[in-house]
Short mmCIF file of N, CA and C in Angstrom, two decimals:
data_model
loop_
_atom_site.label_atom_id
_atom_site.label_comp_id
_atom_site.label_asym_id
_atom_site.label_seq_id
_atom_site.Cartn_x
_atom_site.Cartn_y
_atom_site.Cartn_z
N MET D 1 0.84 -1.16 0.00
CA MET D 1 0.00 0.00 0.00
C MET D 1 0.90 1.24 0.00
N ARG D 2 0.57 2.24 -0.82
CA ARG D 2 1.35 3.46 -0.91
C ARG D 2 0.99 4.41 0.22
N ALA D 3 1.99 5.03 0.79
CA ALA D 3 1.75 6.02 1.83
C ALA D 3 1.41 7.36 1.18
N SER D 4 0.52 8.09 1.77
CA SER D 4 0.15 9.38 1.21
C SER D 4 1.25 10.41 1.47
N ARG D 5 1.22 11.46 0.70
CA ARG D 5 2.22 12.54 0.88
C ARG D 5 2.09 13.16 2.27
N SER D 6 0.88 13.30 2.75
CA SER D 6 0.67 13.89 4.07
C SER D 6 1.31 13.05 5.16
N LEU D 7 1.16 11.74 5.06
CA LEU D 7 1.76 10.84 6.04
C LEU D 7 3.27 10.89 5.97
N ALA D 8 3.81 10.94 4.77
CA ALA D 8 5.26 11.02 4.59
C ALA D 8 5.80 12.34 5.16
N ALA D 9 5.09 13.43 4.91
CA ALA D 9 5.52 14.73 5.44
C ALA D 9 5.46 14.75 6.96
N LEU D 10 4.41 14.18 7.52
CA LEU D 10 4.26 14.12 8.97
C LEU D 10 5.37 13.29 9.60
N THR D 11 5.68 12.17 8.99
CA THR D 11 6.75 11.31 9.49
C THR D 11 8.09 12.02 9.42
N GLY D 12 8.35 12.70 8.31
CA GLY D 12 9.60 13.46 8.15
C GLY D 12 9.73 14.56 9.19
N SER D 13 8.64 15.27 9.45
CA SER D 13 8.65 16.33 10.45
C SER D 13 8.92 15.78 11.85
N ALA D 14 8.33 14.65 12.15
CA ALA D 14 8.54 14.03 13.47
C ALA D 14 10.00 13.62 13.65
N LEU D 15 10.58 13.03 12.60
CA LEU D 15 11.99 12.63 12.69
C LEU D 15 12.91 13.83 12.85
N LEU D 16 12.61 14.92 12.14
CA LEU D 16 13.41 16.14 12.27
C LEU D 16 13.29 16.70 13.68
N GLY D 17 12.10 16.69 14.25
CA GLY D 17 11.91 17.17 15.61
C GLY D 17 12.70 16.35 16.62
N ILE D 18 12.73 15.05 16.44
CA ILE D 18 13.51 14.19 17.33
C ILE D 18 14.99 14.48 17.20
N ALA D 19 15.47 14.67 15.97
CA ALA D 19 16.88 14.96 15.74
C ALA D 19 17.27 16.30 16.37
N LEU D 20 16.43 17.31 16.25
CA LEU D 20 16.74 18.62 16.83
C LEU D 20 16.72 18.58 18.35
N THR D 21 15.85 17.82 18.93
CA THR D 21 15.79 17.67 20.38
C THR D 21 17.05 17.02 20.90
N ALA D 22 17.59 16.09 20.17
CA ALA D 22 18.81 15.40 20.59
C ALA D 22 20.02 16.32 20.56
N CYS D 23 19.96 17.42 19.83
CA CYS D 23 21.10 18.34 19.70
C CYS D 23 21.05 19.48 20.71
N GLN D 24 20.17 19.43 21.68
CA GLN D 24 20.03 20.53 22.62
C GLN D 24 21.17 20.62 23.61
N ASP D 25 22.18 19.77 23.50
CA ASP D 25 23.32 19.89 24.39
C ASP D 25 24.34 20.88 23.84
N GLN D 26 24.00 21.56 22.73
CA GLN D 26 24.86 22.57 22.16
C GLN D 26 24.09 23.88 22.04
N ALA D 27 24.81 24.98 22.27
CA ALA D 27 24.22 26.30 22.10
C ALA D 27 24.36 26.69 20.63
N SER D 28 23.29 27.06 20.01
CA SER D 28 23.32 27.43 18.61
C SER D 28 23.84 28.86 18.47
N GLY D 29 24.96 29.01 17.76
CA GLY D 29 25.52 30.34 17.54
C GLY D 29 26.99 30.41 17.91
N GLN D 30 27.47 31.64 18.12
CA GLN D 30 28.89 31.86 18.40
C GLN D 30 29.10 32.69 19.66
N ILE D 31 30.25 32.43 20.27
CA ILE D 31 30.75 33.26 21.37
C ILE D 31 32.10 33.77 20.93
N VAL D 32 32.26 35.10 20.92
CA VAL D 32 33.52 35.71 20.50
C VAL D 32 34.16 36.34 21.73
N ALA D 33 35.39 35.89 22.03
CA ALA D 33 36.13 36.39 23.19
C ALA D 33 37.32 37.22 22.70
N ARG D 34 37.47 38.42 23.27
CA ARG D 34 38.57 39.32 22.86
C ARG D 34 39.39 39.75 24.08
N HIS D 35 40.63 40.04 23.79
CA HIS D 35 41.52 40.65 24.80
C HIS D 35 42.07 41.92 24.17
N ASN D 36 41.66 43.07 24.72
CA ASN D 36 42.06 44.38 24.20
C ASN D 36 41.83 44.50 22.69
N GLY D 37 40.66 44.05 22.23
CA GLY D 37 40.28 44.18 20.83
C GLY D 37 40.70 43.03 19.94
N ARG D 38 41.65 42.23 20.34
CA ARG D 38 42.15 41.09 19.55
C ARG D 38 41.30 39.87 19.85
N ILE D 39 40.82 39.20 18.80
CA ILE D 39 40.03 37.98 19.00
C ILE D 39 40.95 36.87 19.51
N VAL D 40 40.60 36.34 20.67
CA VAL D 40 41.37 35.27 21.30
C VAL D 40 40.73 33.92 21.01
N GLN D 41 39.39 33.90 21.02
CA GLN D 41 38.67 32.65 20.82
C GLN D 41 37.33 32.93 20.16
N ASN D 42 36.97 32.08 19.21
CA ASN D 42 35.68 32.17 18.54
C ASN D 42 35.07 30.77 18.58
N LEU D 43 34.09 30.57 19.46
CA LEU D 43 33.47 29.26 19.64
C LEU D 43 32.16 29.20 18.87
N THR D 44 31.97 28.14 18.09
CA THR D 44 30.75 27.94 17.35
C THR D 44 30.02 26.73 17.90
N ASN D 45 28.76 26.91 18.24
CA ASN D 45 27.89 25.86 18.78
C ASN D 45 28.55 25.10 19.95
N PRO D 46 28.99 25.82 20.98
CA PRO D 46 29.64 25.13 22.10
C PRO D 46 28.64 24.32 22.93
N SER D 47 29.16 23.36 23.65
CA SER D 47 28.33 22.54 24.54
C SER D 47 27.77 23.41 25.65
N VAL D 48 26.51 23.18 26.01
CA VAL D 48 25.89 23.95 27.09
C VAL D 48 26.23 23.37 28.46
N LYS D 49 26.91 22.24 28.48
CA LYS D 49 27.24 21.57 29.73
C LYS D 49 28.63 21.95 30.21
N GLY D 50 28.77 22.09 31.51
CA GLY D 50 30.07 22.27 32.13
C GLY D 50 30.64 23.68 32.05
N CYS D 51 31.89 23.77 32.44
CA CYS D 51 32.64 25.02 32.50
C CYS D 51 33.56 25.10 31.29
N HIS D 52 33.61 26.26 30.66
CA HIS D 52 34.48 26.49 29.51
C HIS D 52 35.55 27.50 29.90
N ARG D 53 36.80 27.14 29.70
CA ARG D 53 37.91 28.00 30.08
C ARG D 53 38.42 28.75 28.86
N PHE D 54 38.64 30.06 29.01
CA PHE D 54 39.25 30.85 27.95
C PHE D 54 40.76 30.59 27.95
N PRO D 55 41.41 30.65 26.77
CA PRO D 55 42.85 30.37 26.71
C PRO D 55 43.71 31.43 27.42
N GLU D 56 43.15 32.62 27.61
CA GLU D 56 43.83 33.69 28.35
C GLU D 56 42.77 34.62 28.91
N GLY D 57 43.16 35.58 29.72
CA GLY D 57 42.20 36.52 30.28
C GLY D 57 41.51 37.33 29.20
N ILE D 58 40.21 37.52 29.34
CA ILE D 58 39.37 38.15 28.32
C ILE D 58 38.85 39.49 28.83
N THR D 59 38.85 40.48 27.93
CA THR D 59 38.33 41.80 28.30
C THR D 59 36.95 42.08 27.71
N GLN D 60 36.55 41.31 26.68
CA GLN D 60 35.23 41.54 26.06
C GLN D 60 34.68 40.21 25.54
N VAL D 61 33.40 39.97 25.77
CA VAL D 61 32.73 38.77 25.28
C VAL D 61 31.45 39.19 24.56
N THR D 62 31.25 38.62 23.37
CA THR D 62 30.01 38.82 22.62
C THR D 62 29.30 37.48 22.55
N ASN D 63 28.06 37.46 23.01
CA ASN D 63 27.26 36.25 23.05
C ASN D 63 26.26 36.26 21.90
N GLN D 64 26.57 35.51 20.84
CA GLN D 64 25.69 35.42 19.68
C GLN D 64 25.01 34.05 19.63
N THR D 65 24.80 33.46 20.82
CA THR D 65 24.11 32.17 20.90
C THR D 65 22.66 32.40 21.28
N GLN D 66 21.92 31.32 21.39
CA GLN D 66 20.52 31.38 21.82
C GLN D 66 20.38 31.09 23.30
N SER D 67 21.47 31.22 24.06
CA SER D 67 21.48 30.96 25.50
C SER D 67 22.25 32.05 26.22
N SER D 68 21.88 32.30 27.47
CA SER D 68 22.56 33.30 28.30
C SER D 68 23.80 32.68 28.93
N LEU D 69 24.79 33.53 29.23
CA LEU D 69 26.06 33.08 29.79
C LEU D 69 26.28 33.63 31.19
N ARG D 70 27.15 32.96 31.91
CA ARG D 70 27.71 33.47 33.17
C ARG D 70 29.21 33.57 32.96
N LEU D 71 29.78 34.74 33.20
CA LEU D 71 31.22 34.98 33.04
C LEU D 71 31.89 35.03 34.41
N TYR D 72 33.04 34.38 34.51
CA TYR D 72 33.75 34.27 35.79
C TYR D 72 35.18 34.76 35.67
N THR D 73 35.71 35.31 36.74
CA THR D 73 37.12 35.70 36.77
C THR D 73 38.03 34.52 37.11
N THR D 74 37.47 33.45 37.61
CA THR D 74 38.23 32.26 37.96
C THR D 74 38.29 31.31 36.75
N PRO D 75 39.29 30.43 36.69
CA PRO D 75 39.38 29.50 35.55
C PRO D 75 38.45 28.29 35.64
N ASP D 76 37.74 28.14 36.77
CA ASP D 76 36.91 26.94 36.96
C ASP D 76 35.43 27.26 37.22
N CYS D 77 34.97 28.41 36.77
CA CYS D 77 33.55 28.80 36.89
C CYS D 77 33.06 28.84 38.33
N THR D 78 33.92 29.25 39.23
CA THR D 78 33.51 29.43 40.62
C THR D 78 33.54 30.92 40.94
N VAL D 79 32.78 31.28 41.94
CA VAL D 79 32.73 32.68 42.37
C VAL D 79 33.67 32.83 43.56
N PRO D 80 34.66 33.73 43.46
CA PRO D 80 35.58 33.92 44.59
C PRO D 80 34.87 34.60 45.76
N PRO D 81 35.40 34.43 46.97
CA PRO D 81 34.78 35.09 48.13
C PRO D 81 34.62 36.59 47.89
N GLY D 82 33.43 37.07 48.13
CA GLY D 82 33.15 38.49 47.95
C GLY D 82 32.94 38.89 46.49
N GLY D 83 33.02 37.94 45.58
CA GLY D 83 32.87 38.23 44.16
C GLY D 83 31.51 37.81 43.64
N ALA D 84 31.37 37.86 42.34
CA ALA D 84 30.13 37.46 41.68
C ALA D 84 30.43 37.13 40.23
N TYR D 85 29.52 36.43 39.59
CA TYR D 85 29.67 36.22 38.15
C TYR D 85 28.93 37.35 37.44
N VAL D 86 29.21 37.51 36.14
CA VAL D 86 28.52 38.50 35.32
C VAL D 86 27.58 37.75 34.39
N PHE D 87 26.34 38.17 34.35
CA PHE D 87 25.32 37.55 33.49
C PHE D 87 25.36 38.24 32.13
N LEU D 88 25.48 37.48 31.06
CA LEU D 88 25.50 38.04 29.70
C LEU D 88 24.35 37.43 28.92
N ASP D 89 23.38 38.26 28.58
CA ASP D 89 22.15 37.80 27.93
C ASP D 89 22.39 37.46 26.46
N ILE D 90 21.42 36.86 25.85
CA ILE D 90 21.44 36.48 24.44
C ILE D 90 21.63 37.72 23.58
N GLY D 91 22.59 37.67 22.66
CA GLY D 91 22.83 38.77 21.73
C GLY D 91 23.54 39.96 22.31
N ALA D 92 24.08 39.85 23.51
CA ALA D 92 24.71 40.99 24.19
C ALA D 92 26.23 40.91 24.13
N THR D 93 26.86 42.07 24.36
CA THR D 93 28.32 42.18 24.48
C THR D 93 28.61 42.89 25.79
N ASP D 94 29.64 42.44 26.48
CA ASP D 94 30.02 43.08 27.74
C ASP D 94 31.53 43.17 27.82
N GLN D 95 31.99 44.21 28.52
CA GLN D 95 33.42 44.41 28.75
C GLN D 95 33.67 44.37 30.25
N VAL D 96 34.86 43.92 30.62
CA VAL D 96 35.19 43.84 32.04
C VAL D 96 35.36 45.23 32.63
N VAL D 97 35.12 45.30 33.91
CA VAL D 97 35.38 46.50 34.67
C VAL D 97 36.73 46.28 35.36
N ARG D 98 37.59 47.26 35.36
CA ARG D 98 38.95 47.08 35.90
C ARG D 98 38.96 46.51 37.32
N ALA D 99 37.99 46.85 38.11
CA ALA D 99 37.96 46.39 39.50
C ALA D 99 37.71 44.89 39.61
N THR D 100 37.02 44.29 38.64
CA THR D 100 36.69 42.87 38.75
C THR D 100 37.78 41.96 38.20
N GLY D 101 38.59 42.44 37.29
CA GLY D 101 39.62 41.61 36.67
C GLY D 101 39.13 40.96 35.40
N LEU D 102 40.02 40.24 34.74
CA LEU D 102 39.71 39.61 33.45
C LEU D 102 38.83 38.37 33.64
N TRP D 103 38.07 38.06 32.60
CA TRP D 103 37.27 36.84 32.63
C TRP D 103 38.15 35.67 32.19
N ASN D 104 38.03 34.57 32.89
CA ASN D 104 38.84 33.39 32.59
C ASN D 104 38.01 32.16 32.24
N SER D 105 36.70 32.20 32.47
CA SER D 105 35.85 31.05 32.15
C SER D 105 34.40 31.51 32.01
N PHE D 106 33.58 30.61 31.46
CA PHE D 106 32.14 30.88 31.38
C PHE D 106 31.38 29.57 31.43
N SER D 107 30.11 29.69 31.77
CA SER D 107 29.19 28.56 31.71
C SER D 107 27.86 29.11 31.20
N PHE D 108 26.99 28.21 30.80
CA PHE D 108 25.67 28.63 30.33
C PHE D 108 24.72 28.69 31.52
N ALA D 109 23.91 29.74 31.54
CA ALA D 109 22.93 29.91 32.60
C ALA D 109 21.79 28.91 32.38
N PRO D 110 21.28 28.32 33.48
CA PRO D 110 20.16 27.40 33.32
C PRO D 110 18.93 28.15 32.78
N GLU D 111 18.18 27.47 31.95
CA GLU D 111 16.99 28.12 31.36
C GLU D 111 15.73 27.52 31.89
#
């Protein structure tokens, strides 16, 4: 028996939806990290899990992903005593404030 076009389209859509759901462990887009204007790192579709360490201290981060970030001055995504992380929203760019120091790592904010 031949399957109708509608059934084939529905089946194809369902398979695509399952495939896209399986890829949610990656942030869609790019994160651009700079040190004094020089691009240090350009990450495309990074994993949303865990802590990501920058190769050197960063002065500016542009978040072109579909997820919000947390920026840390420590290399292991921890907040030092008396410190805090910086929240960087979707599509935003932020620069460090001299008093806080350079950013050394980031993680994705839970959604």
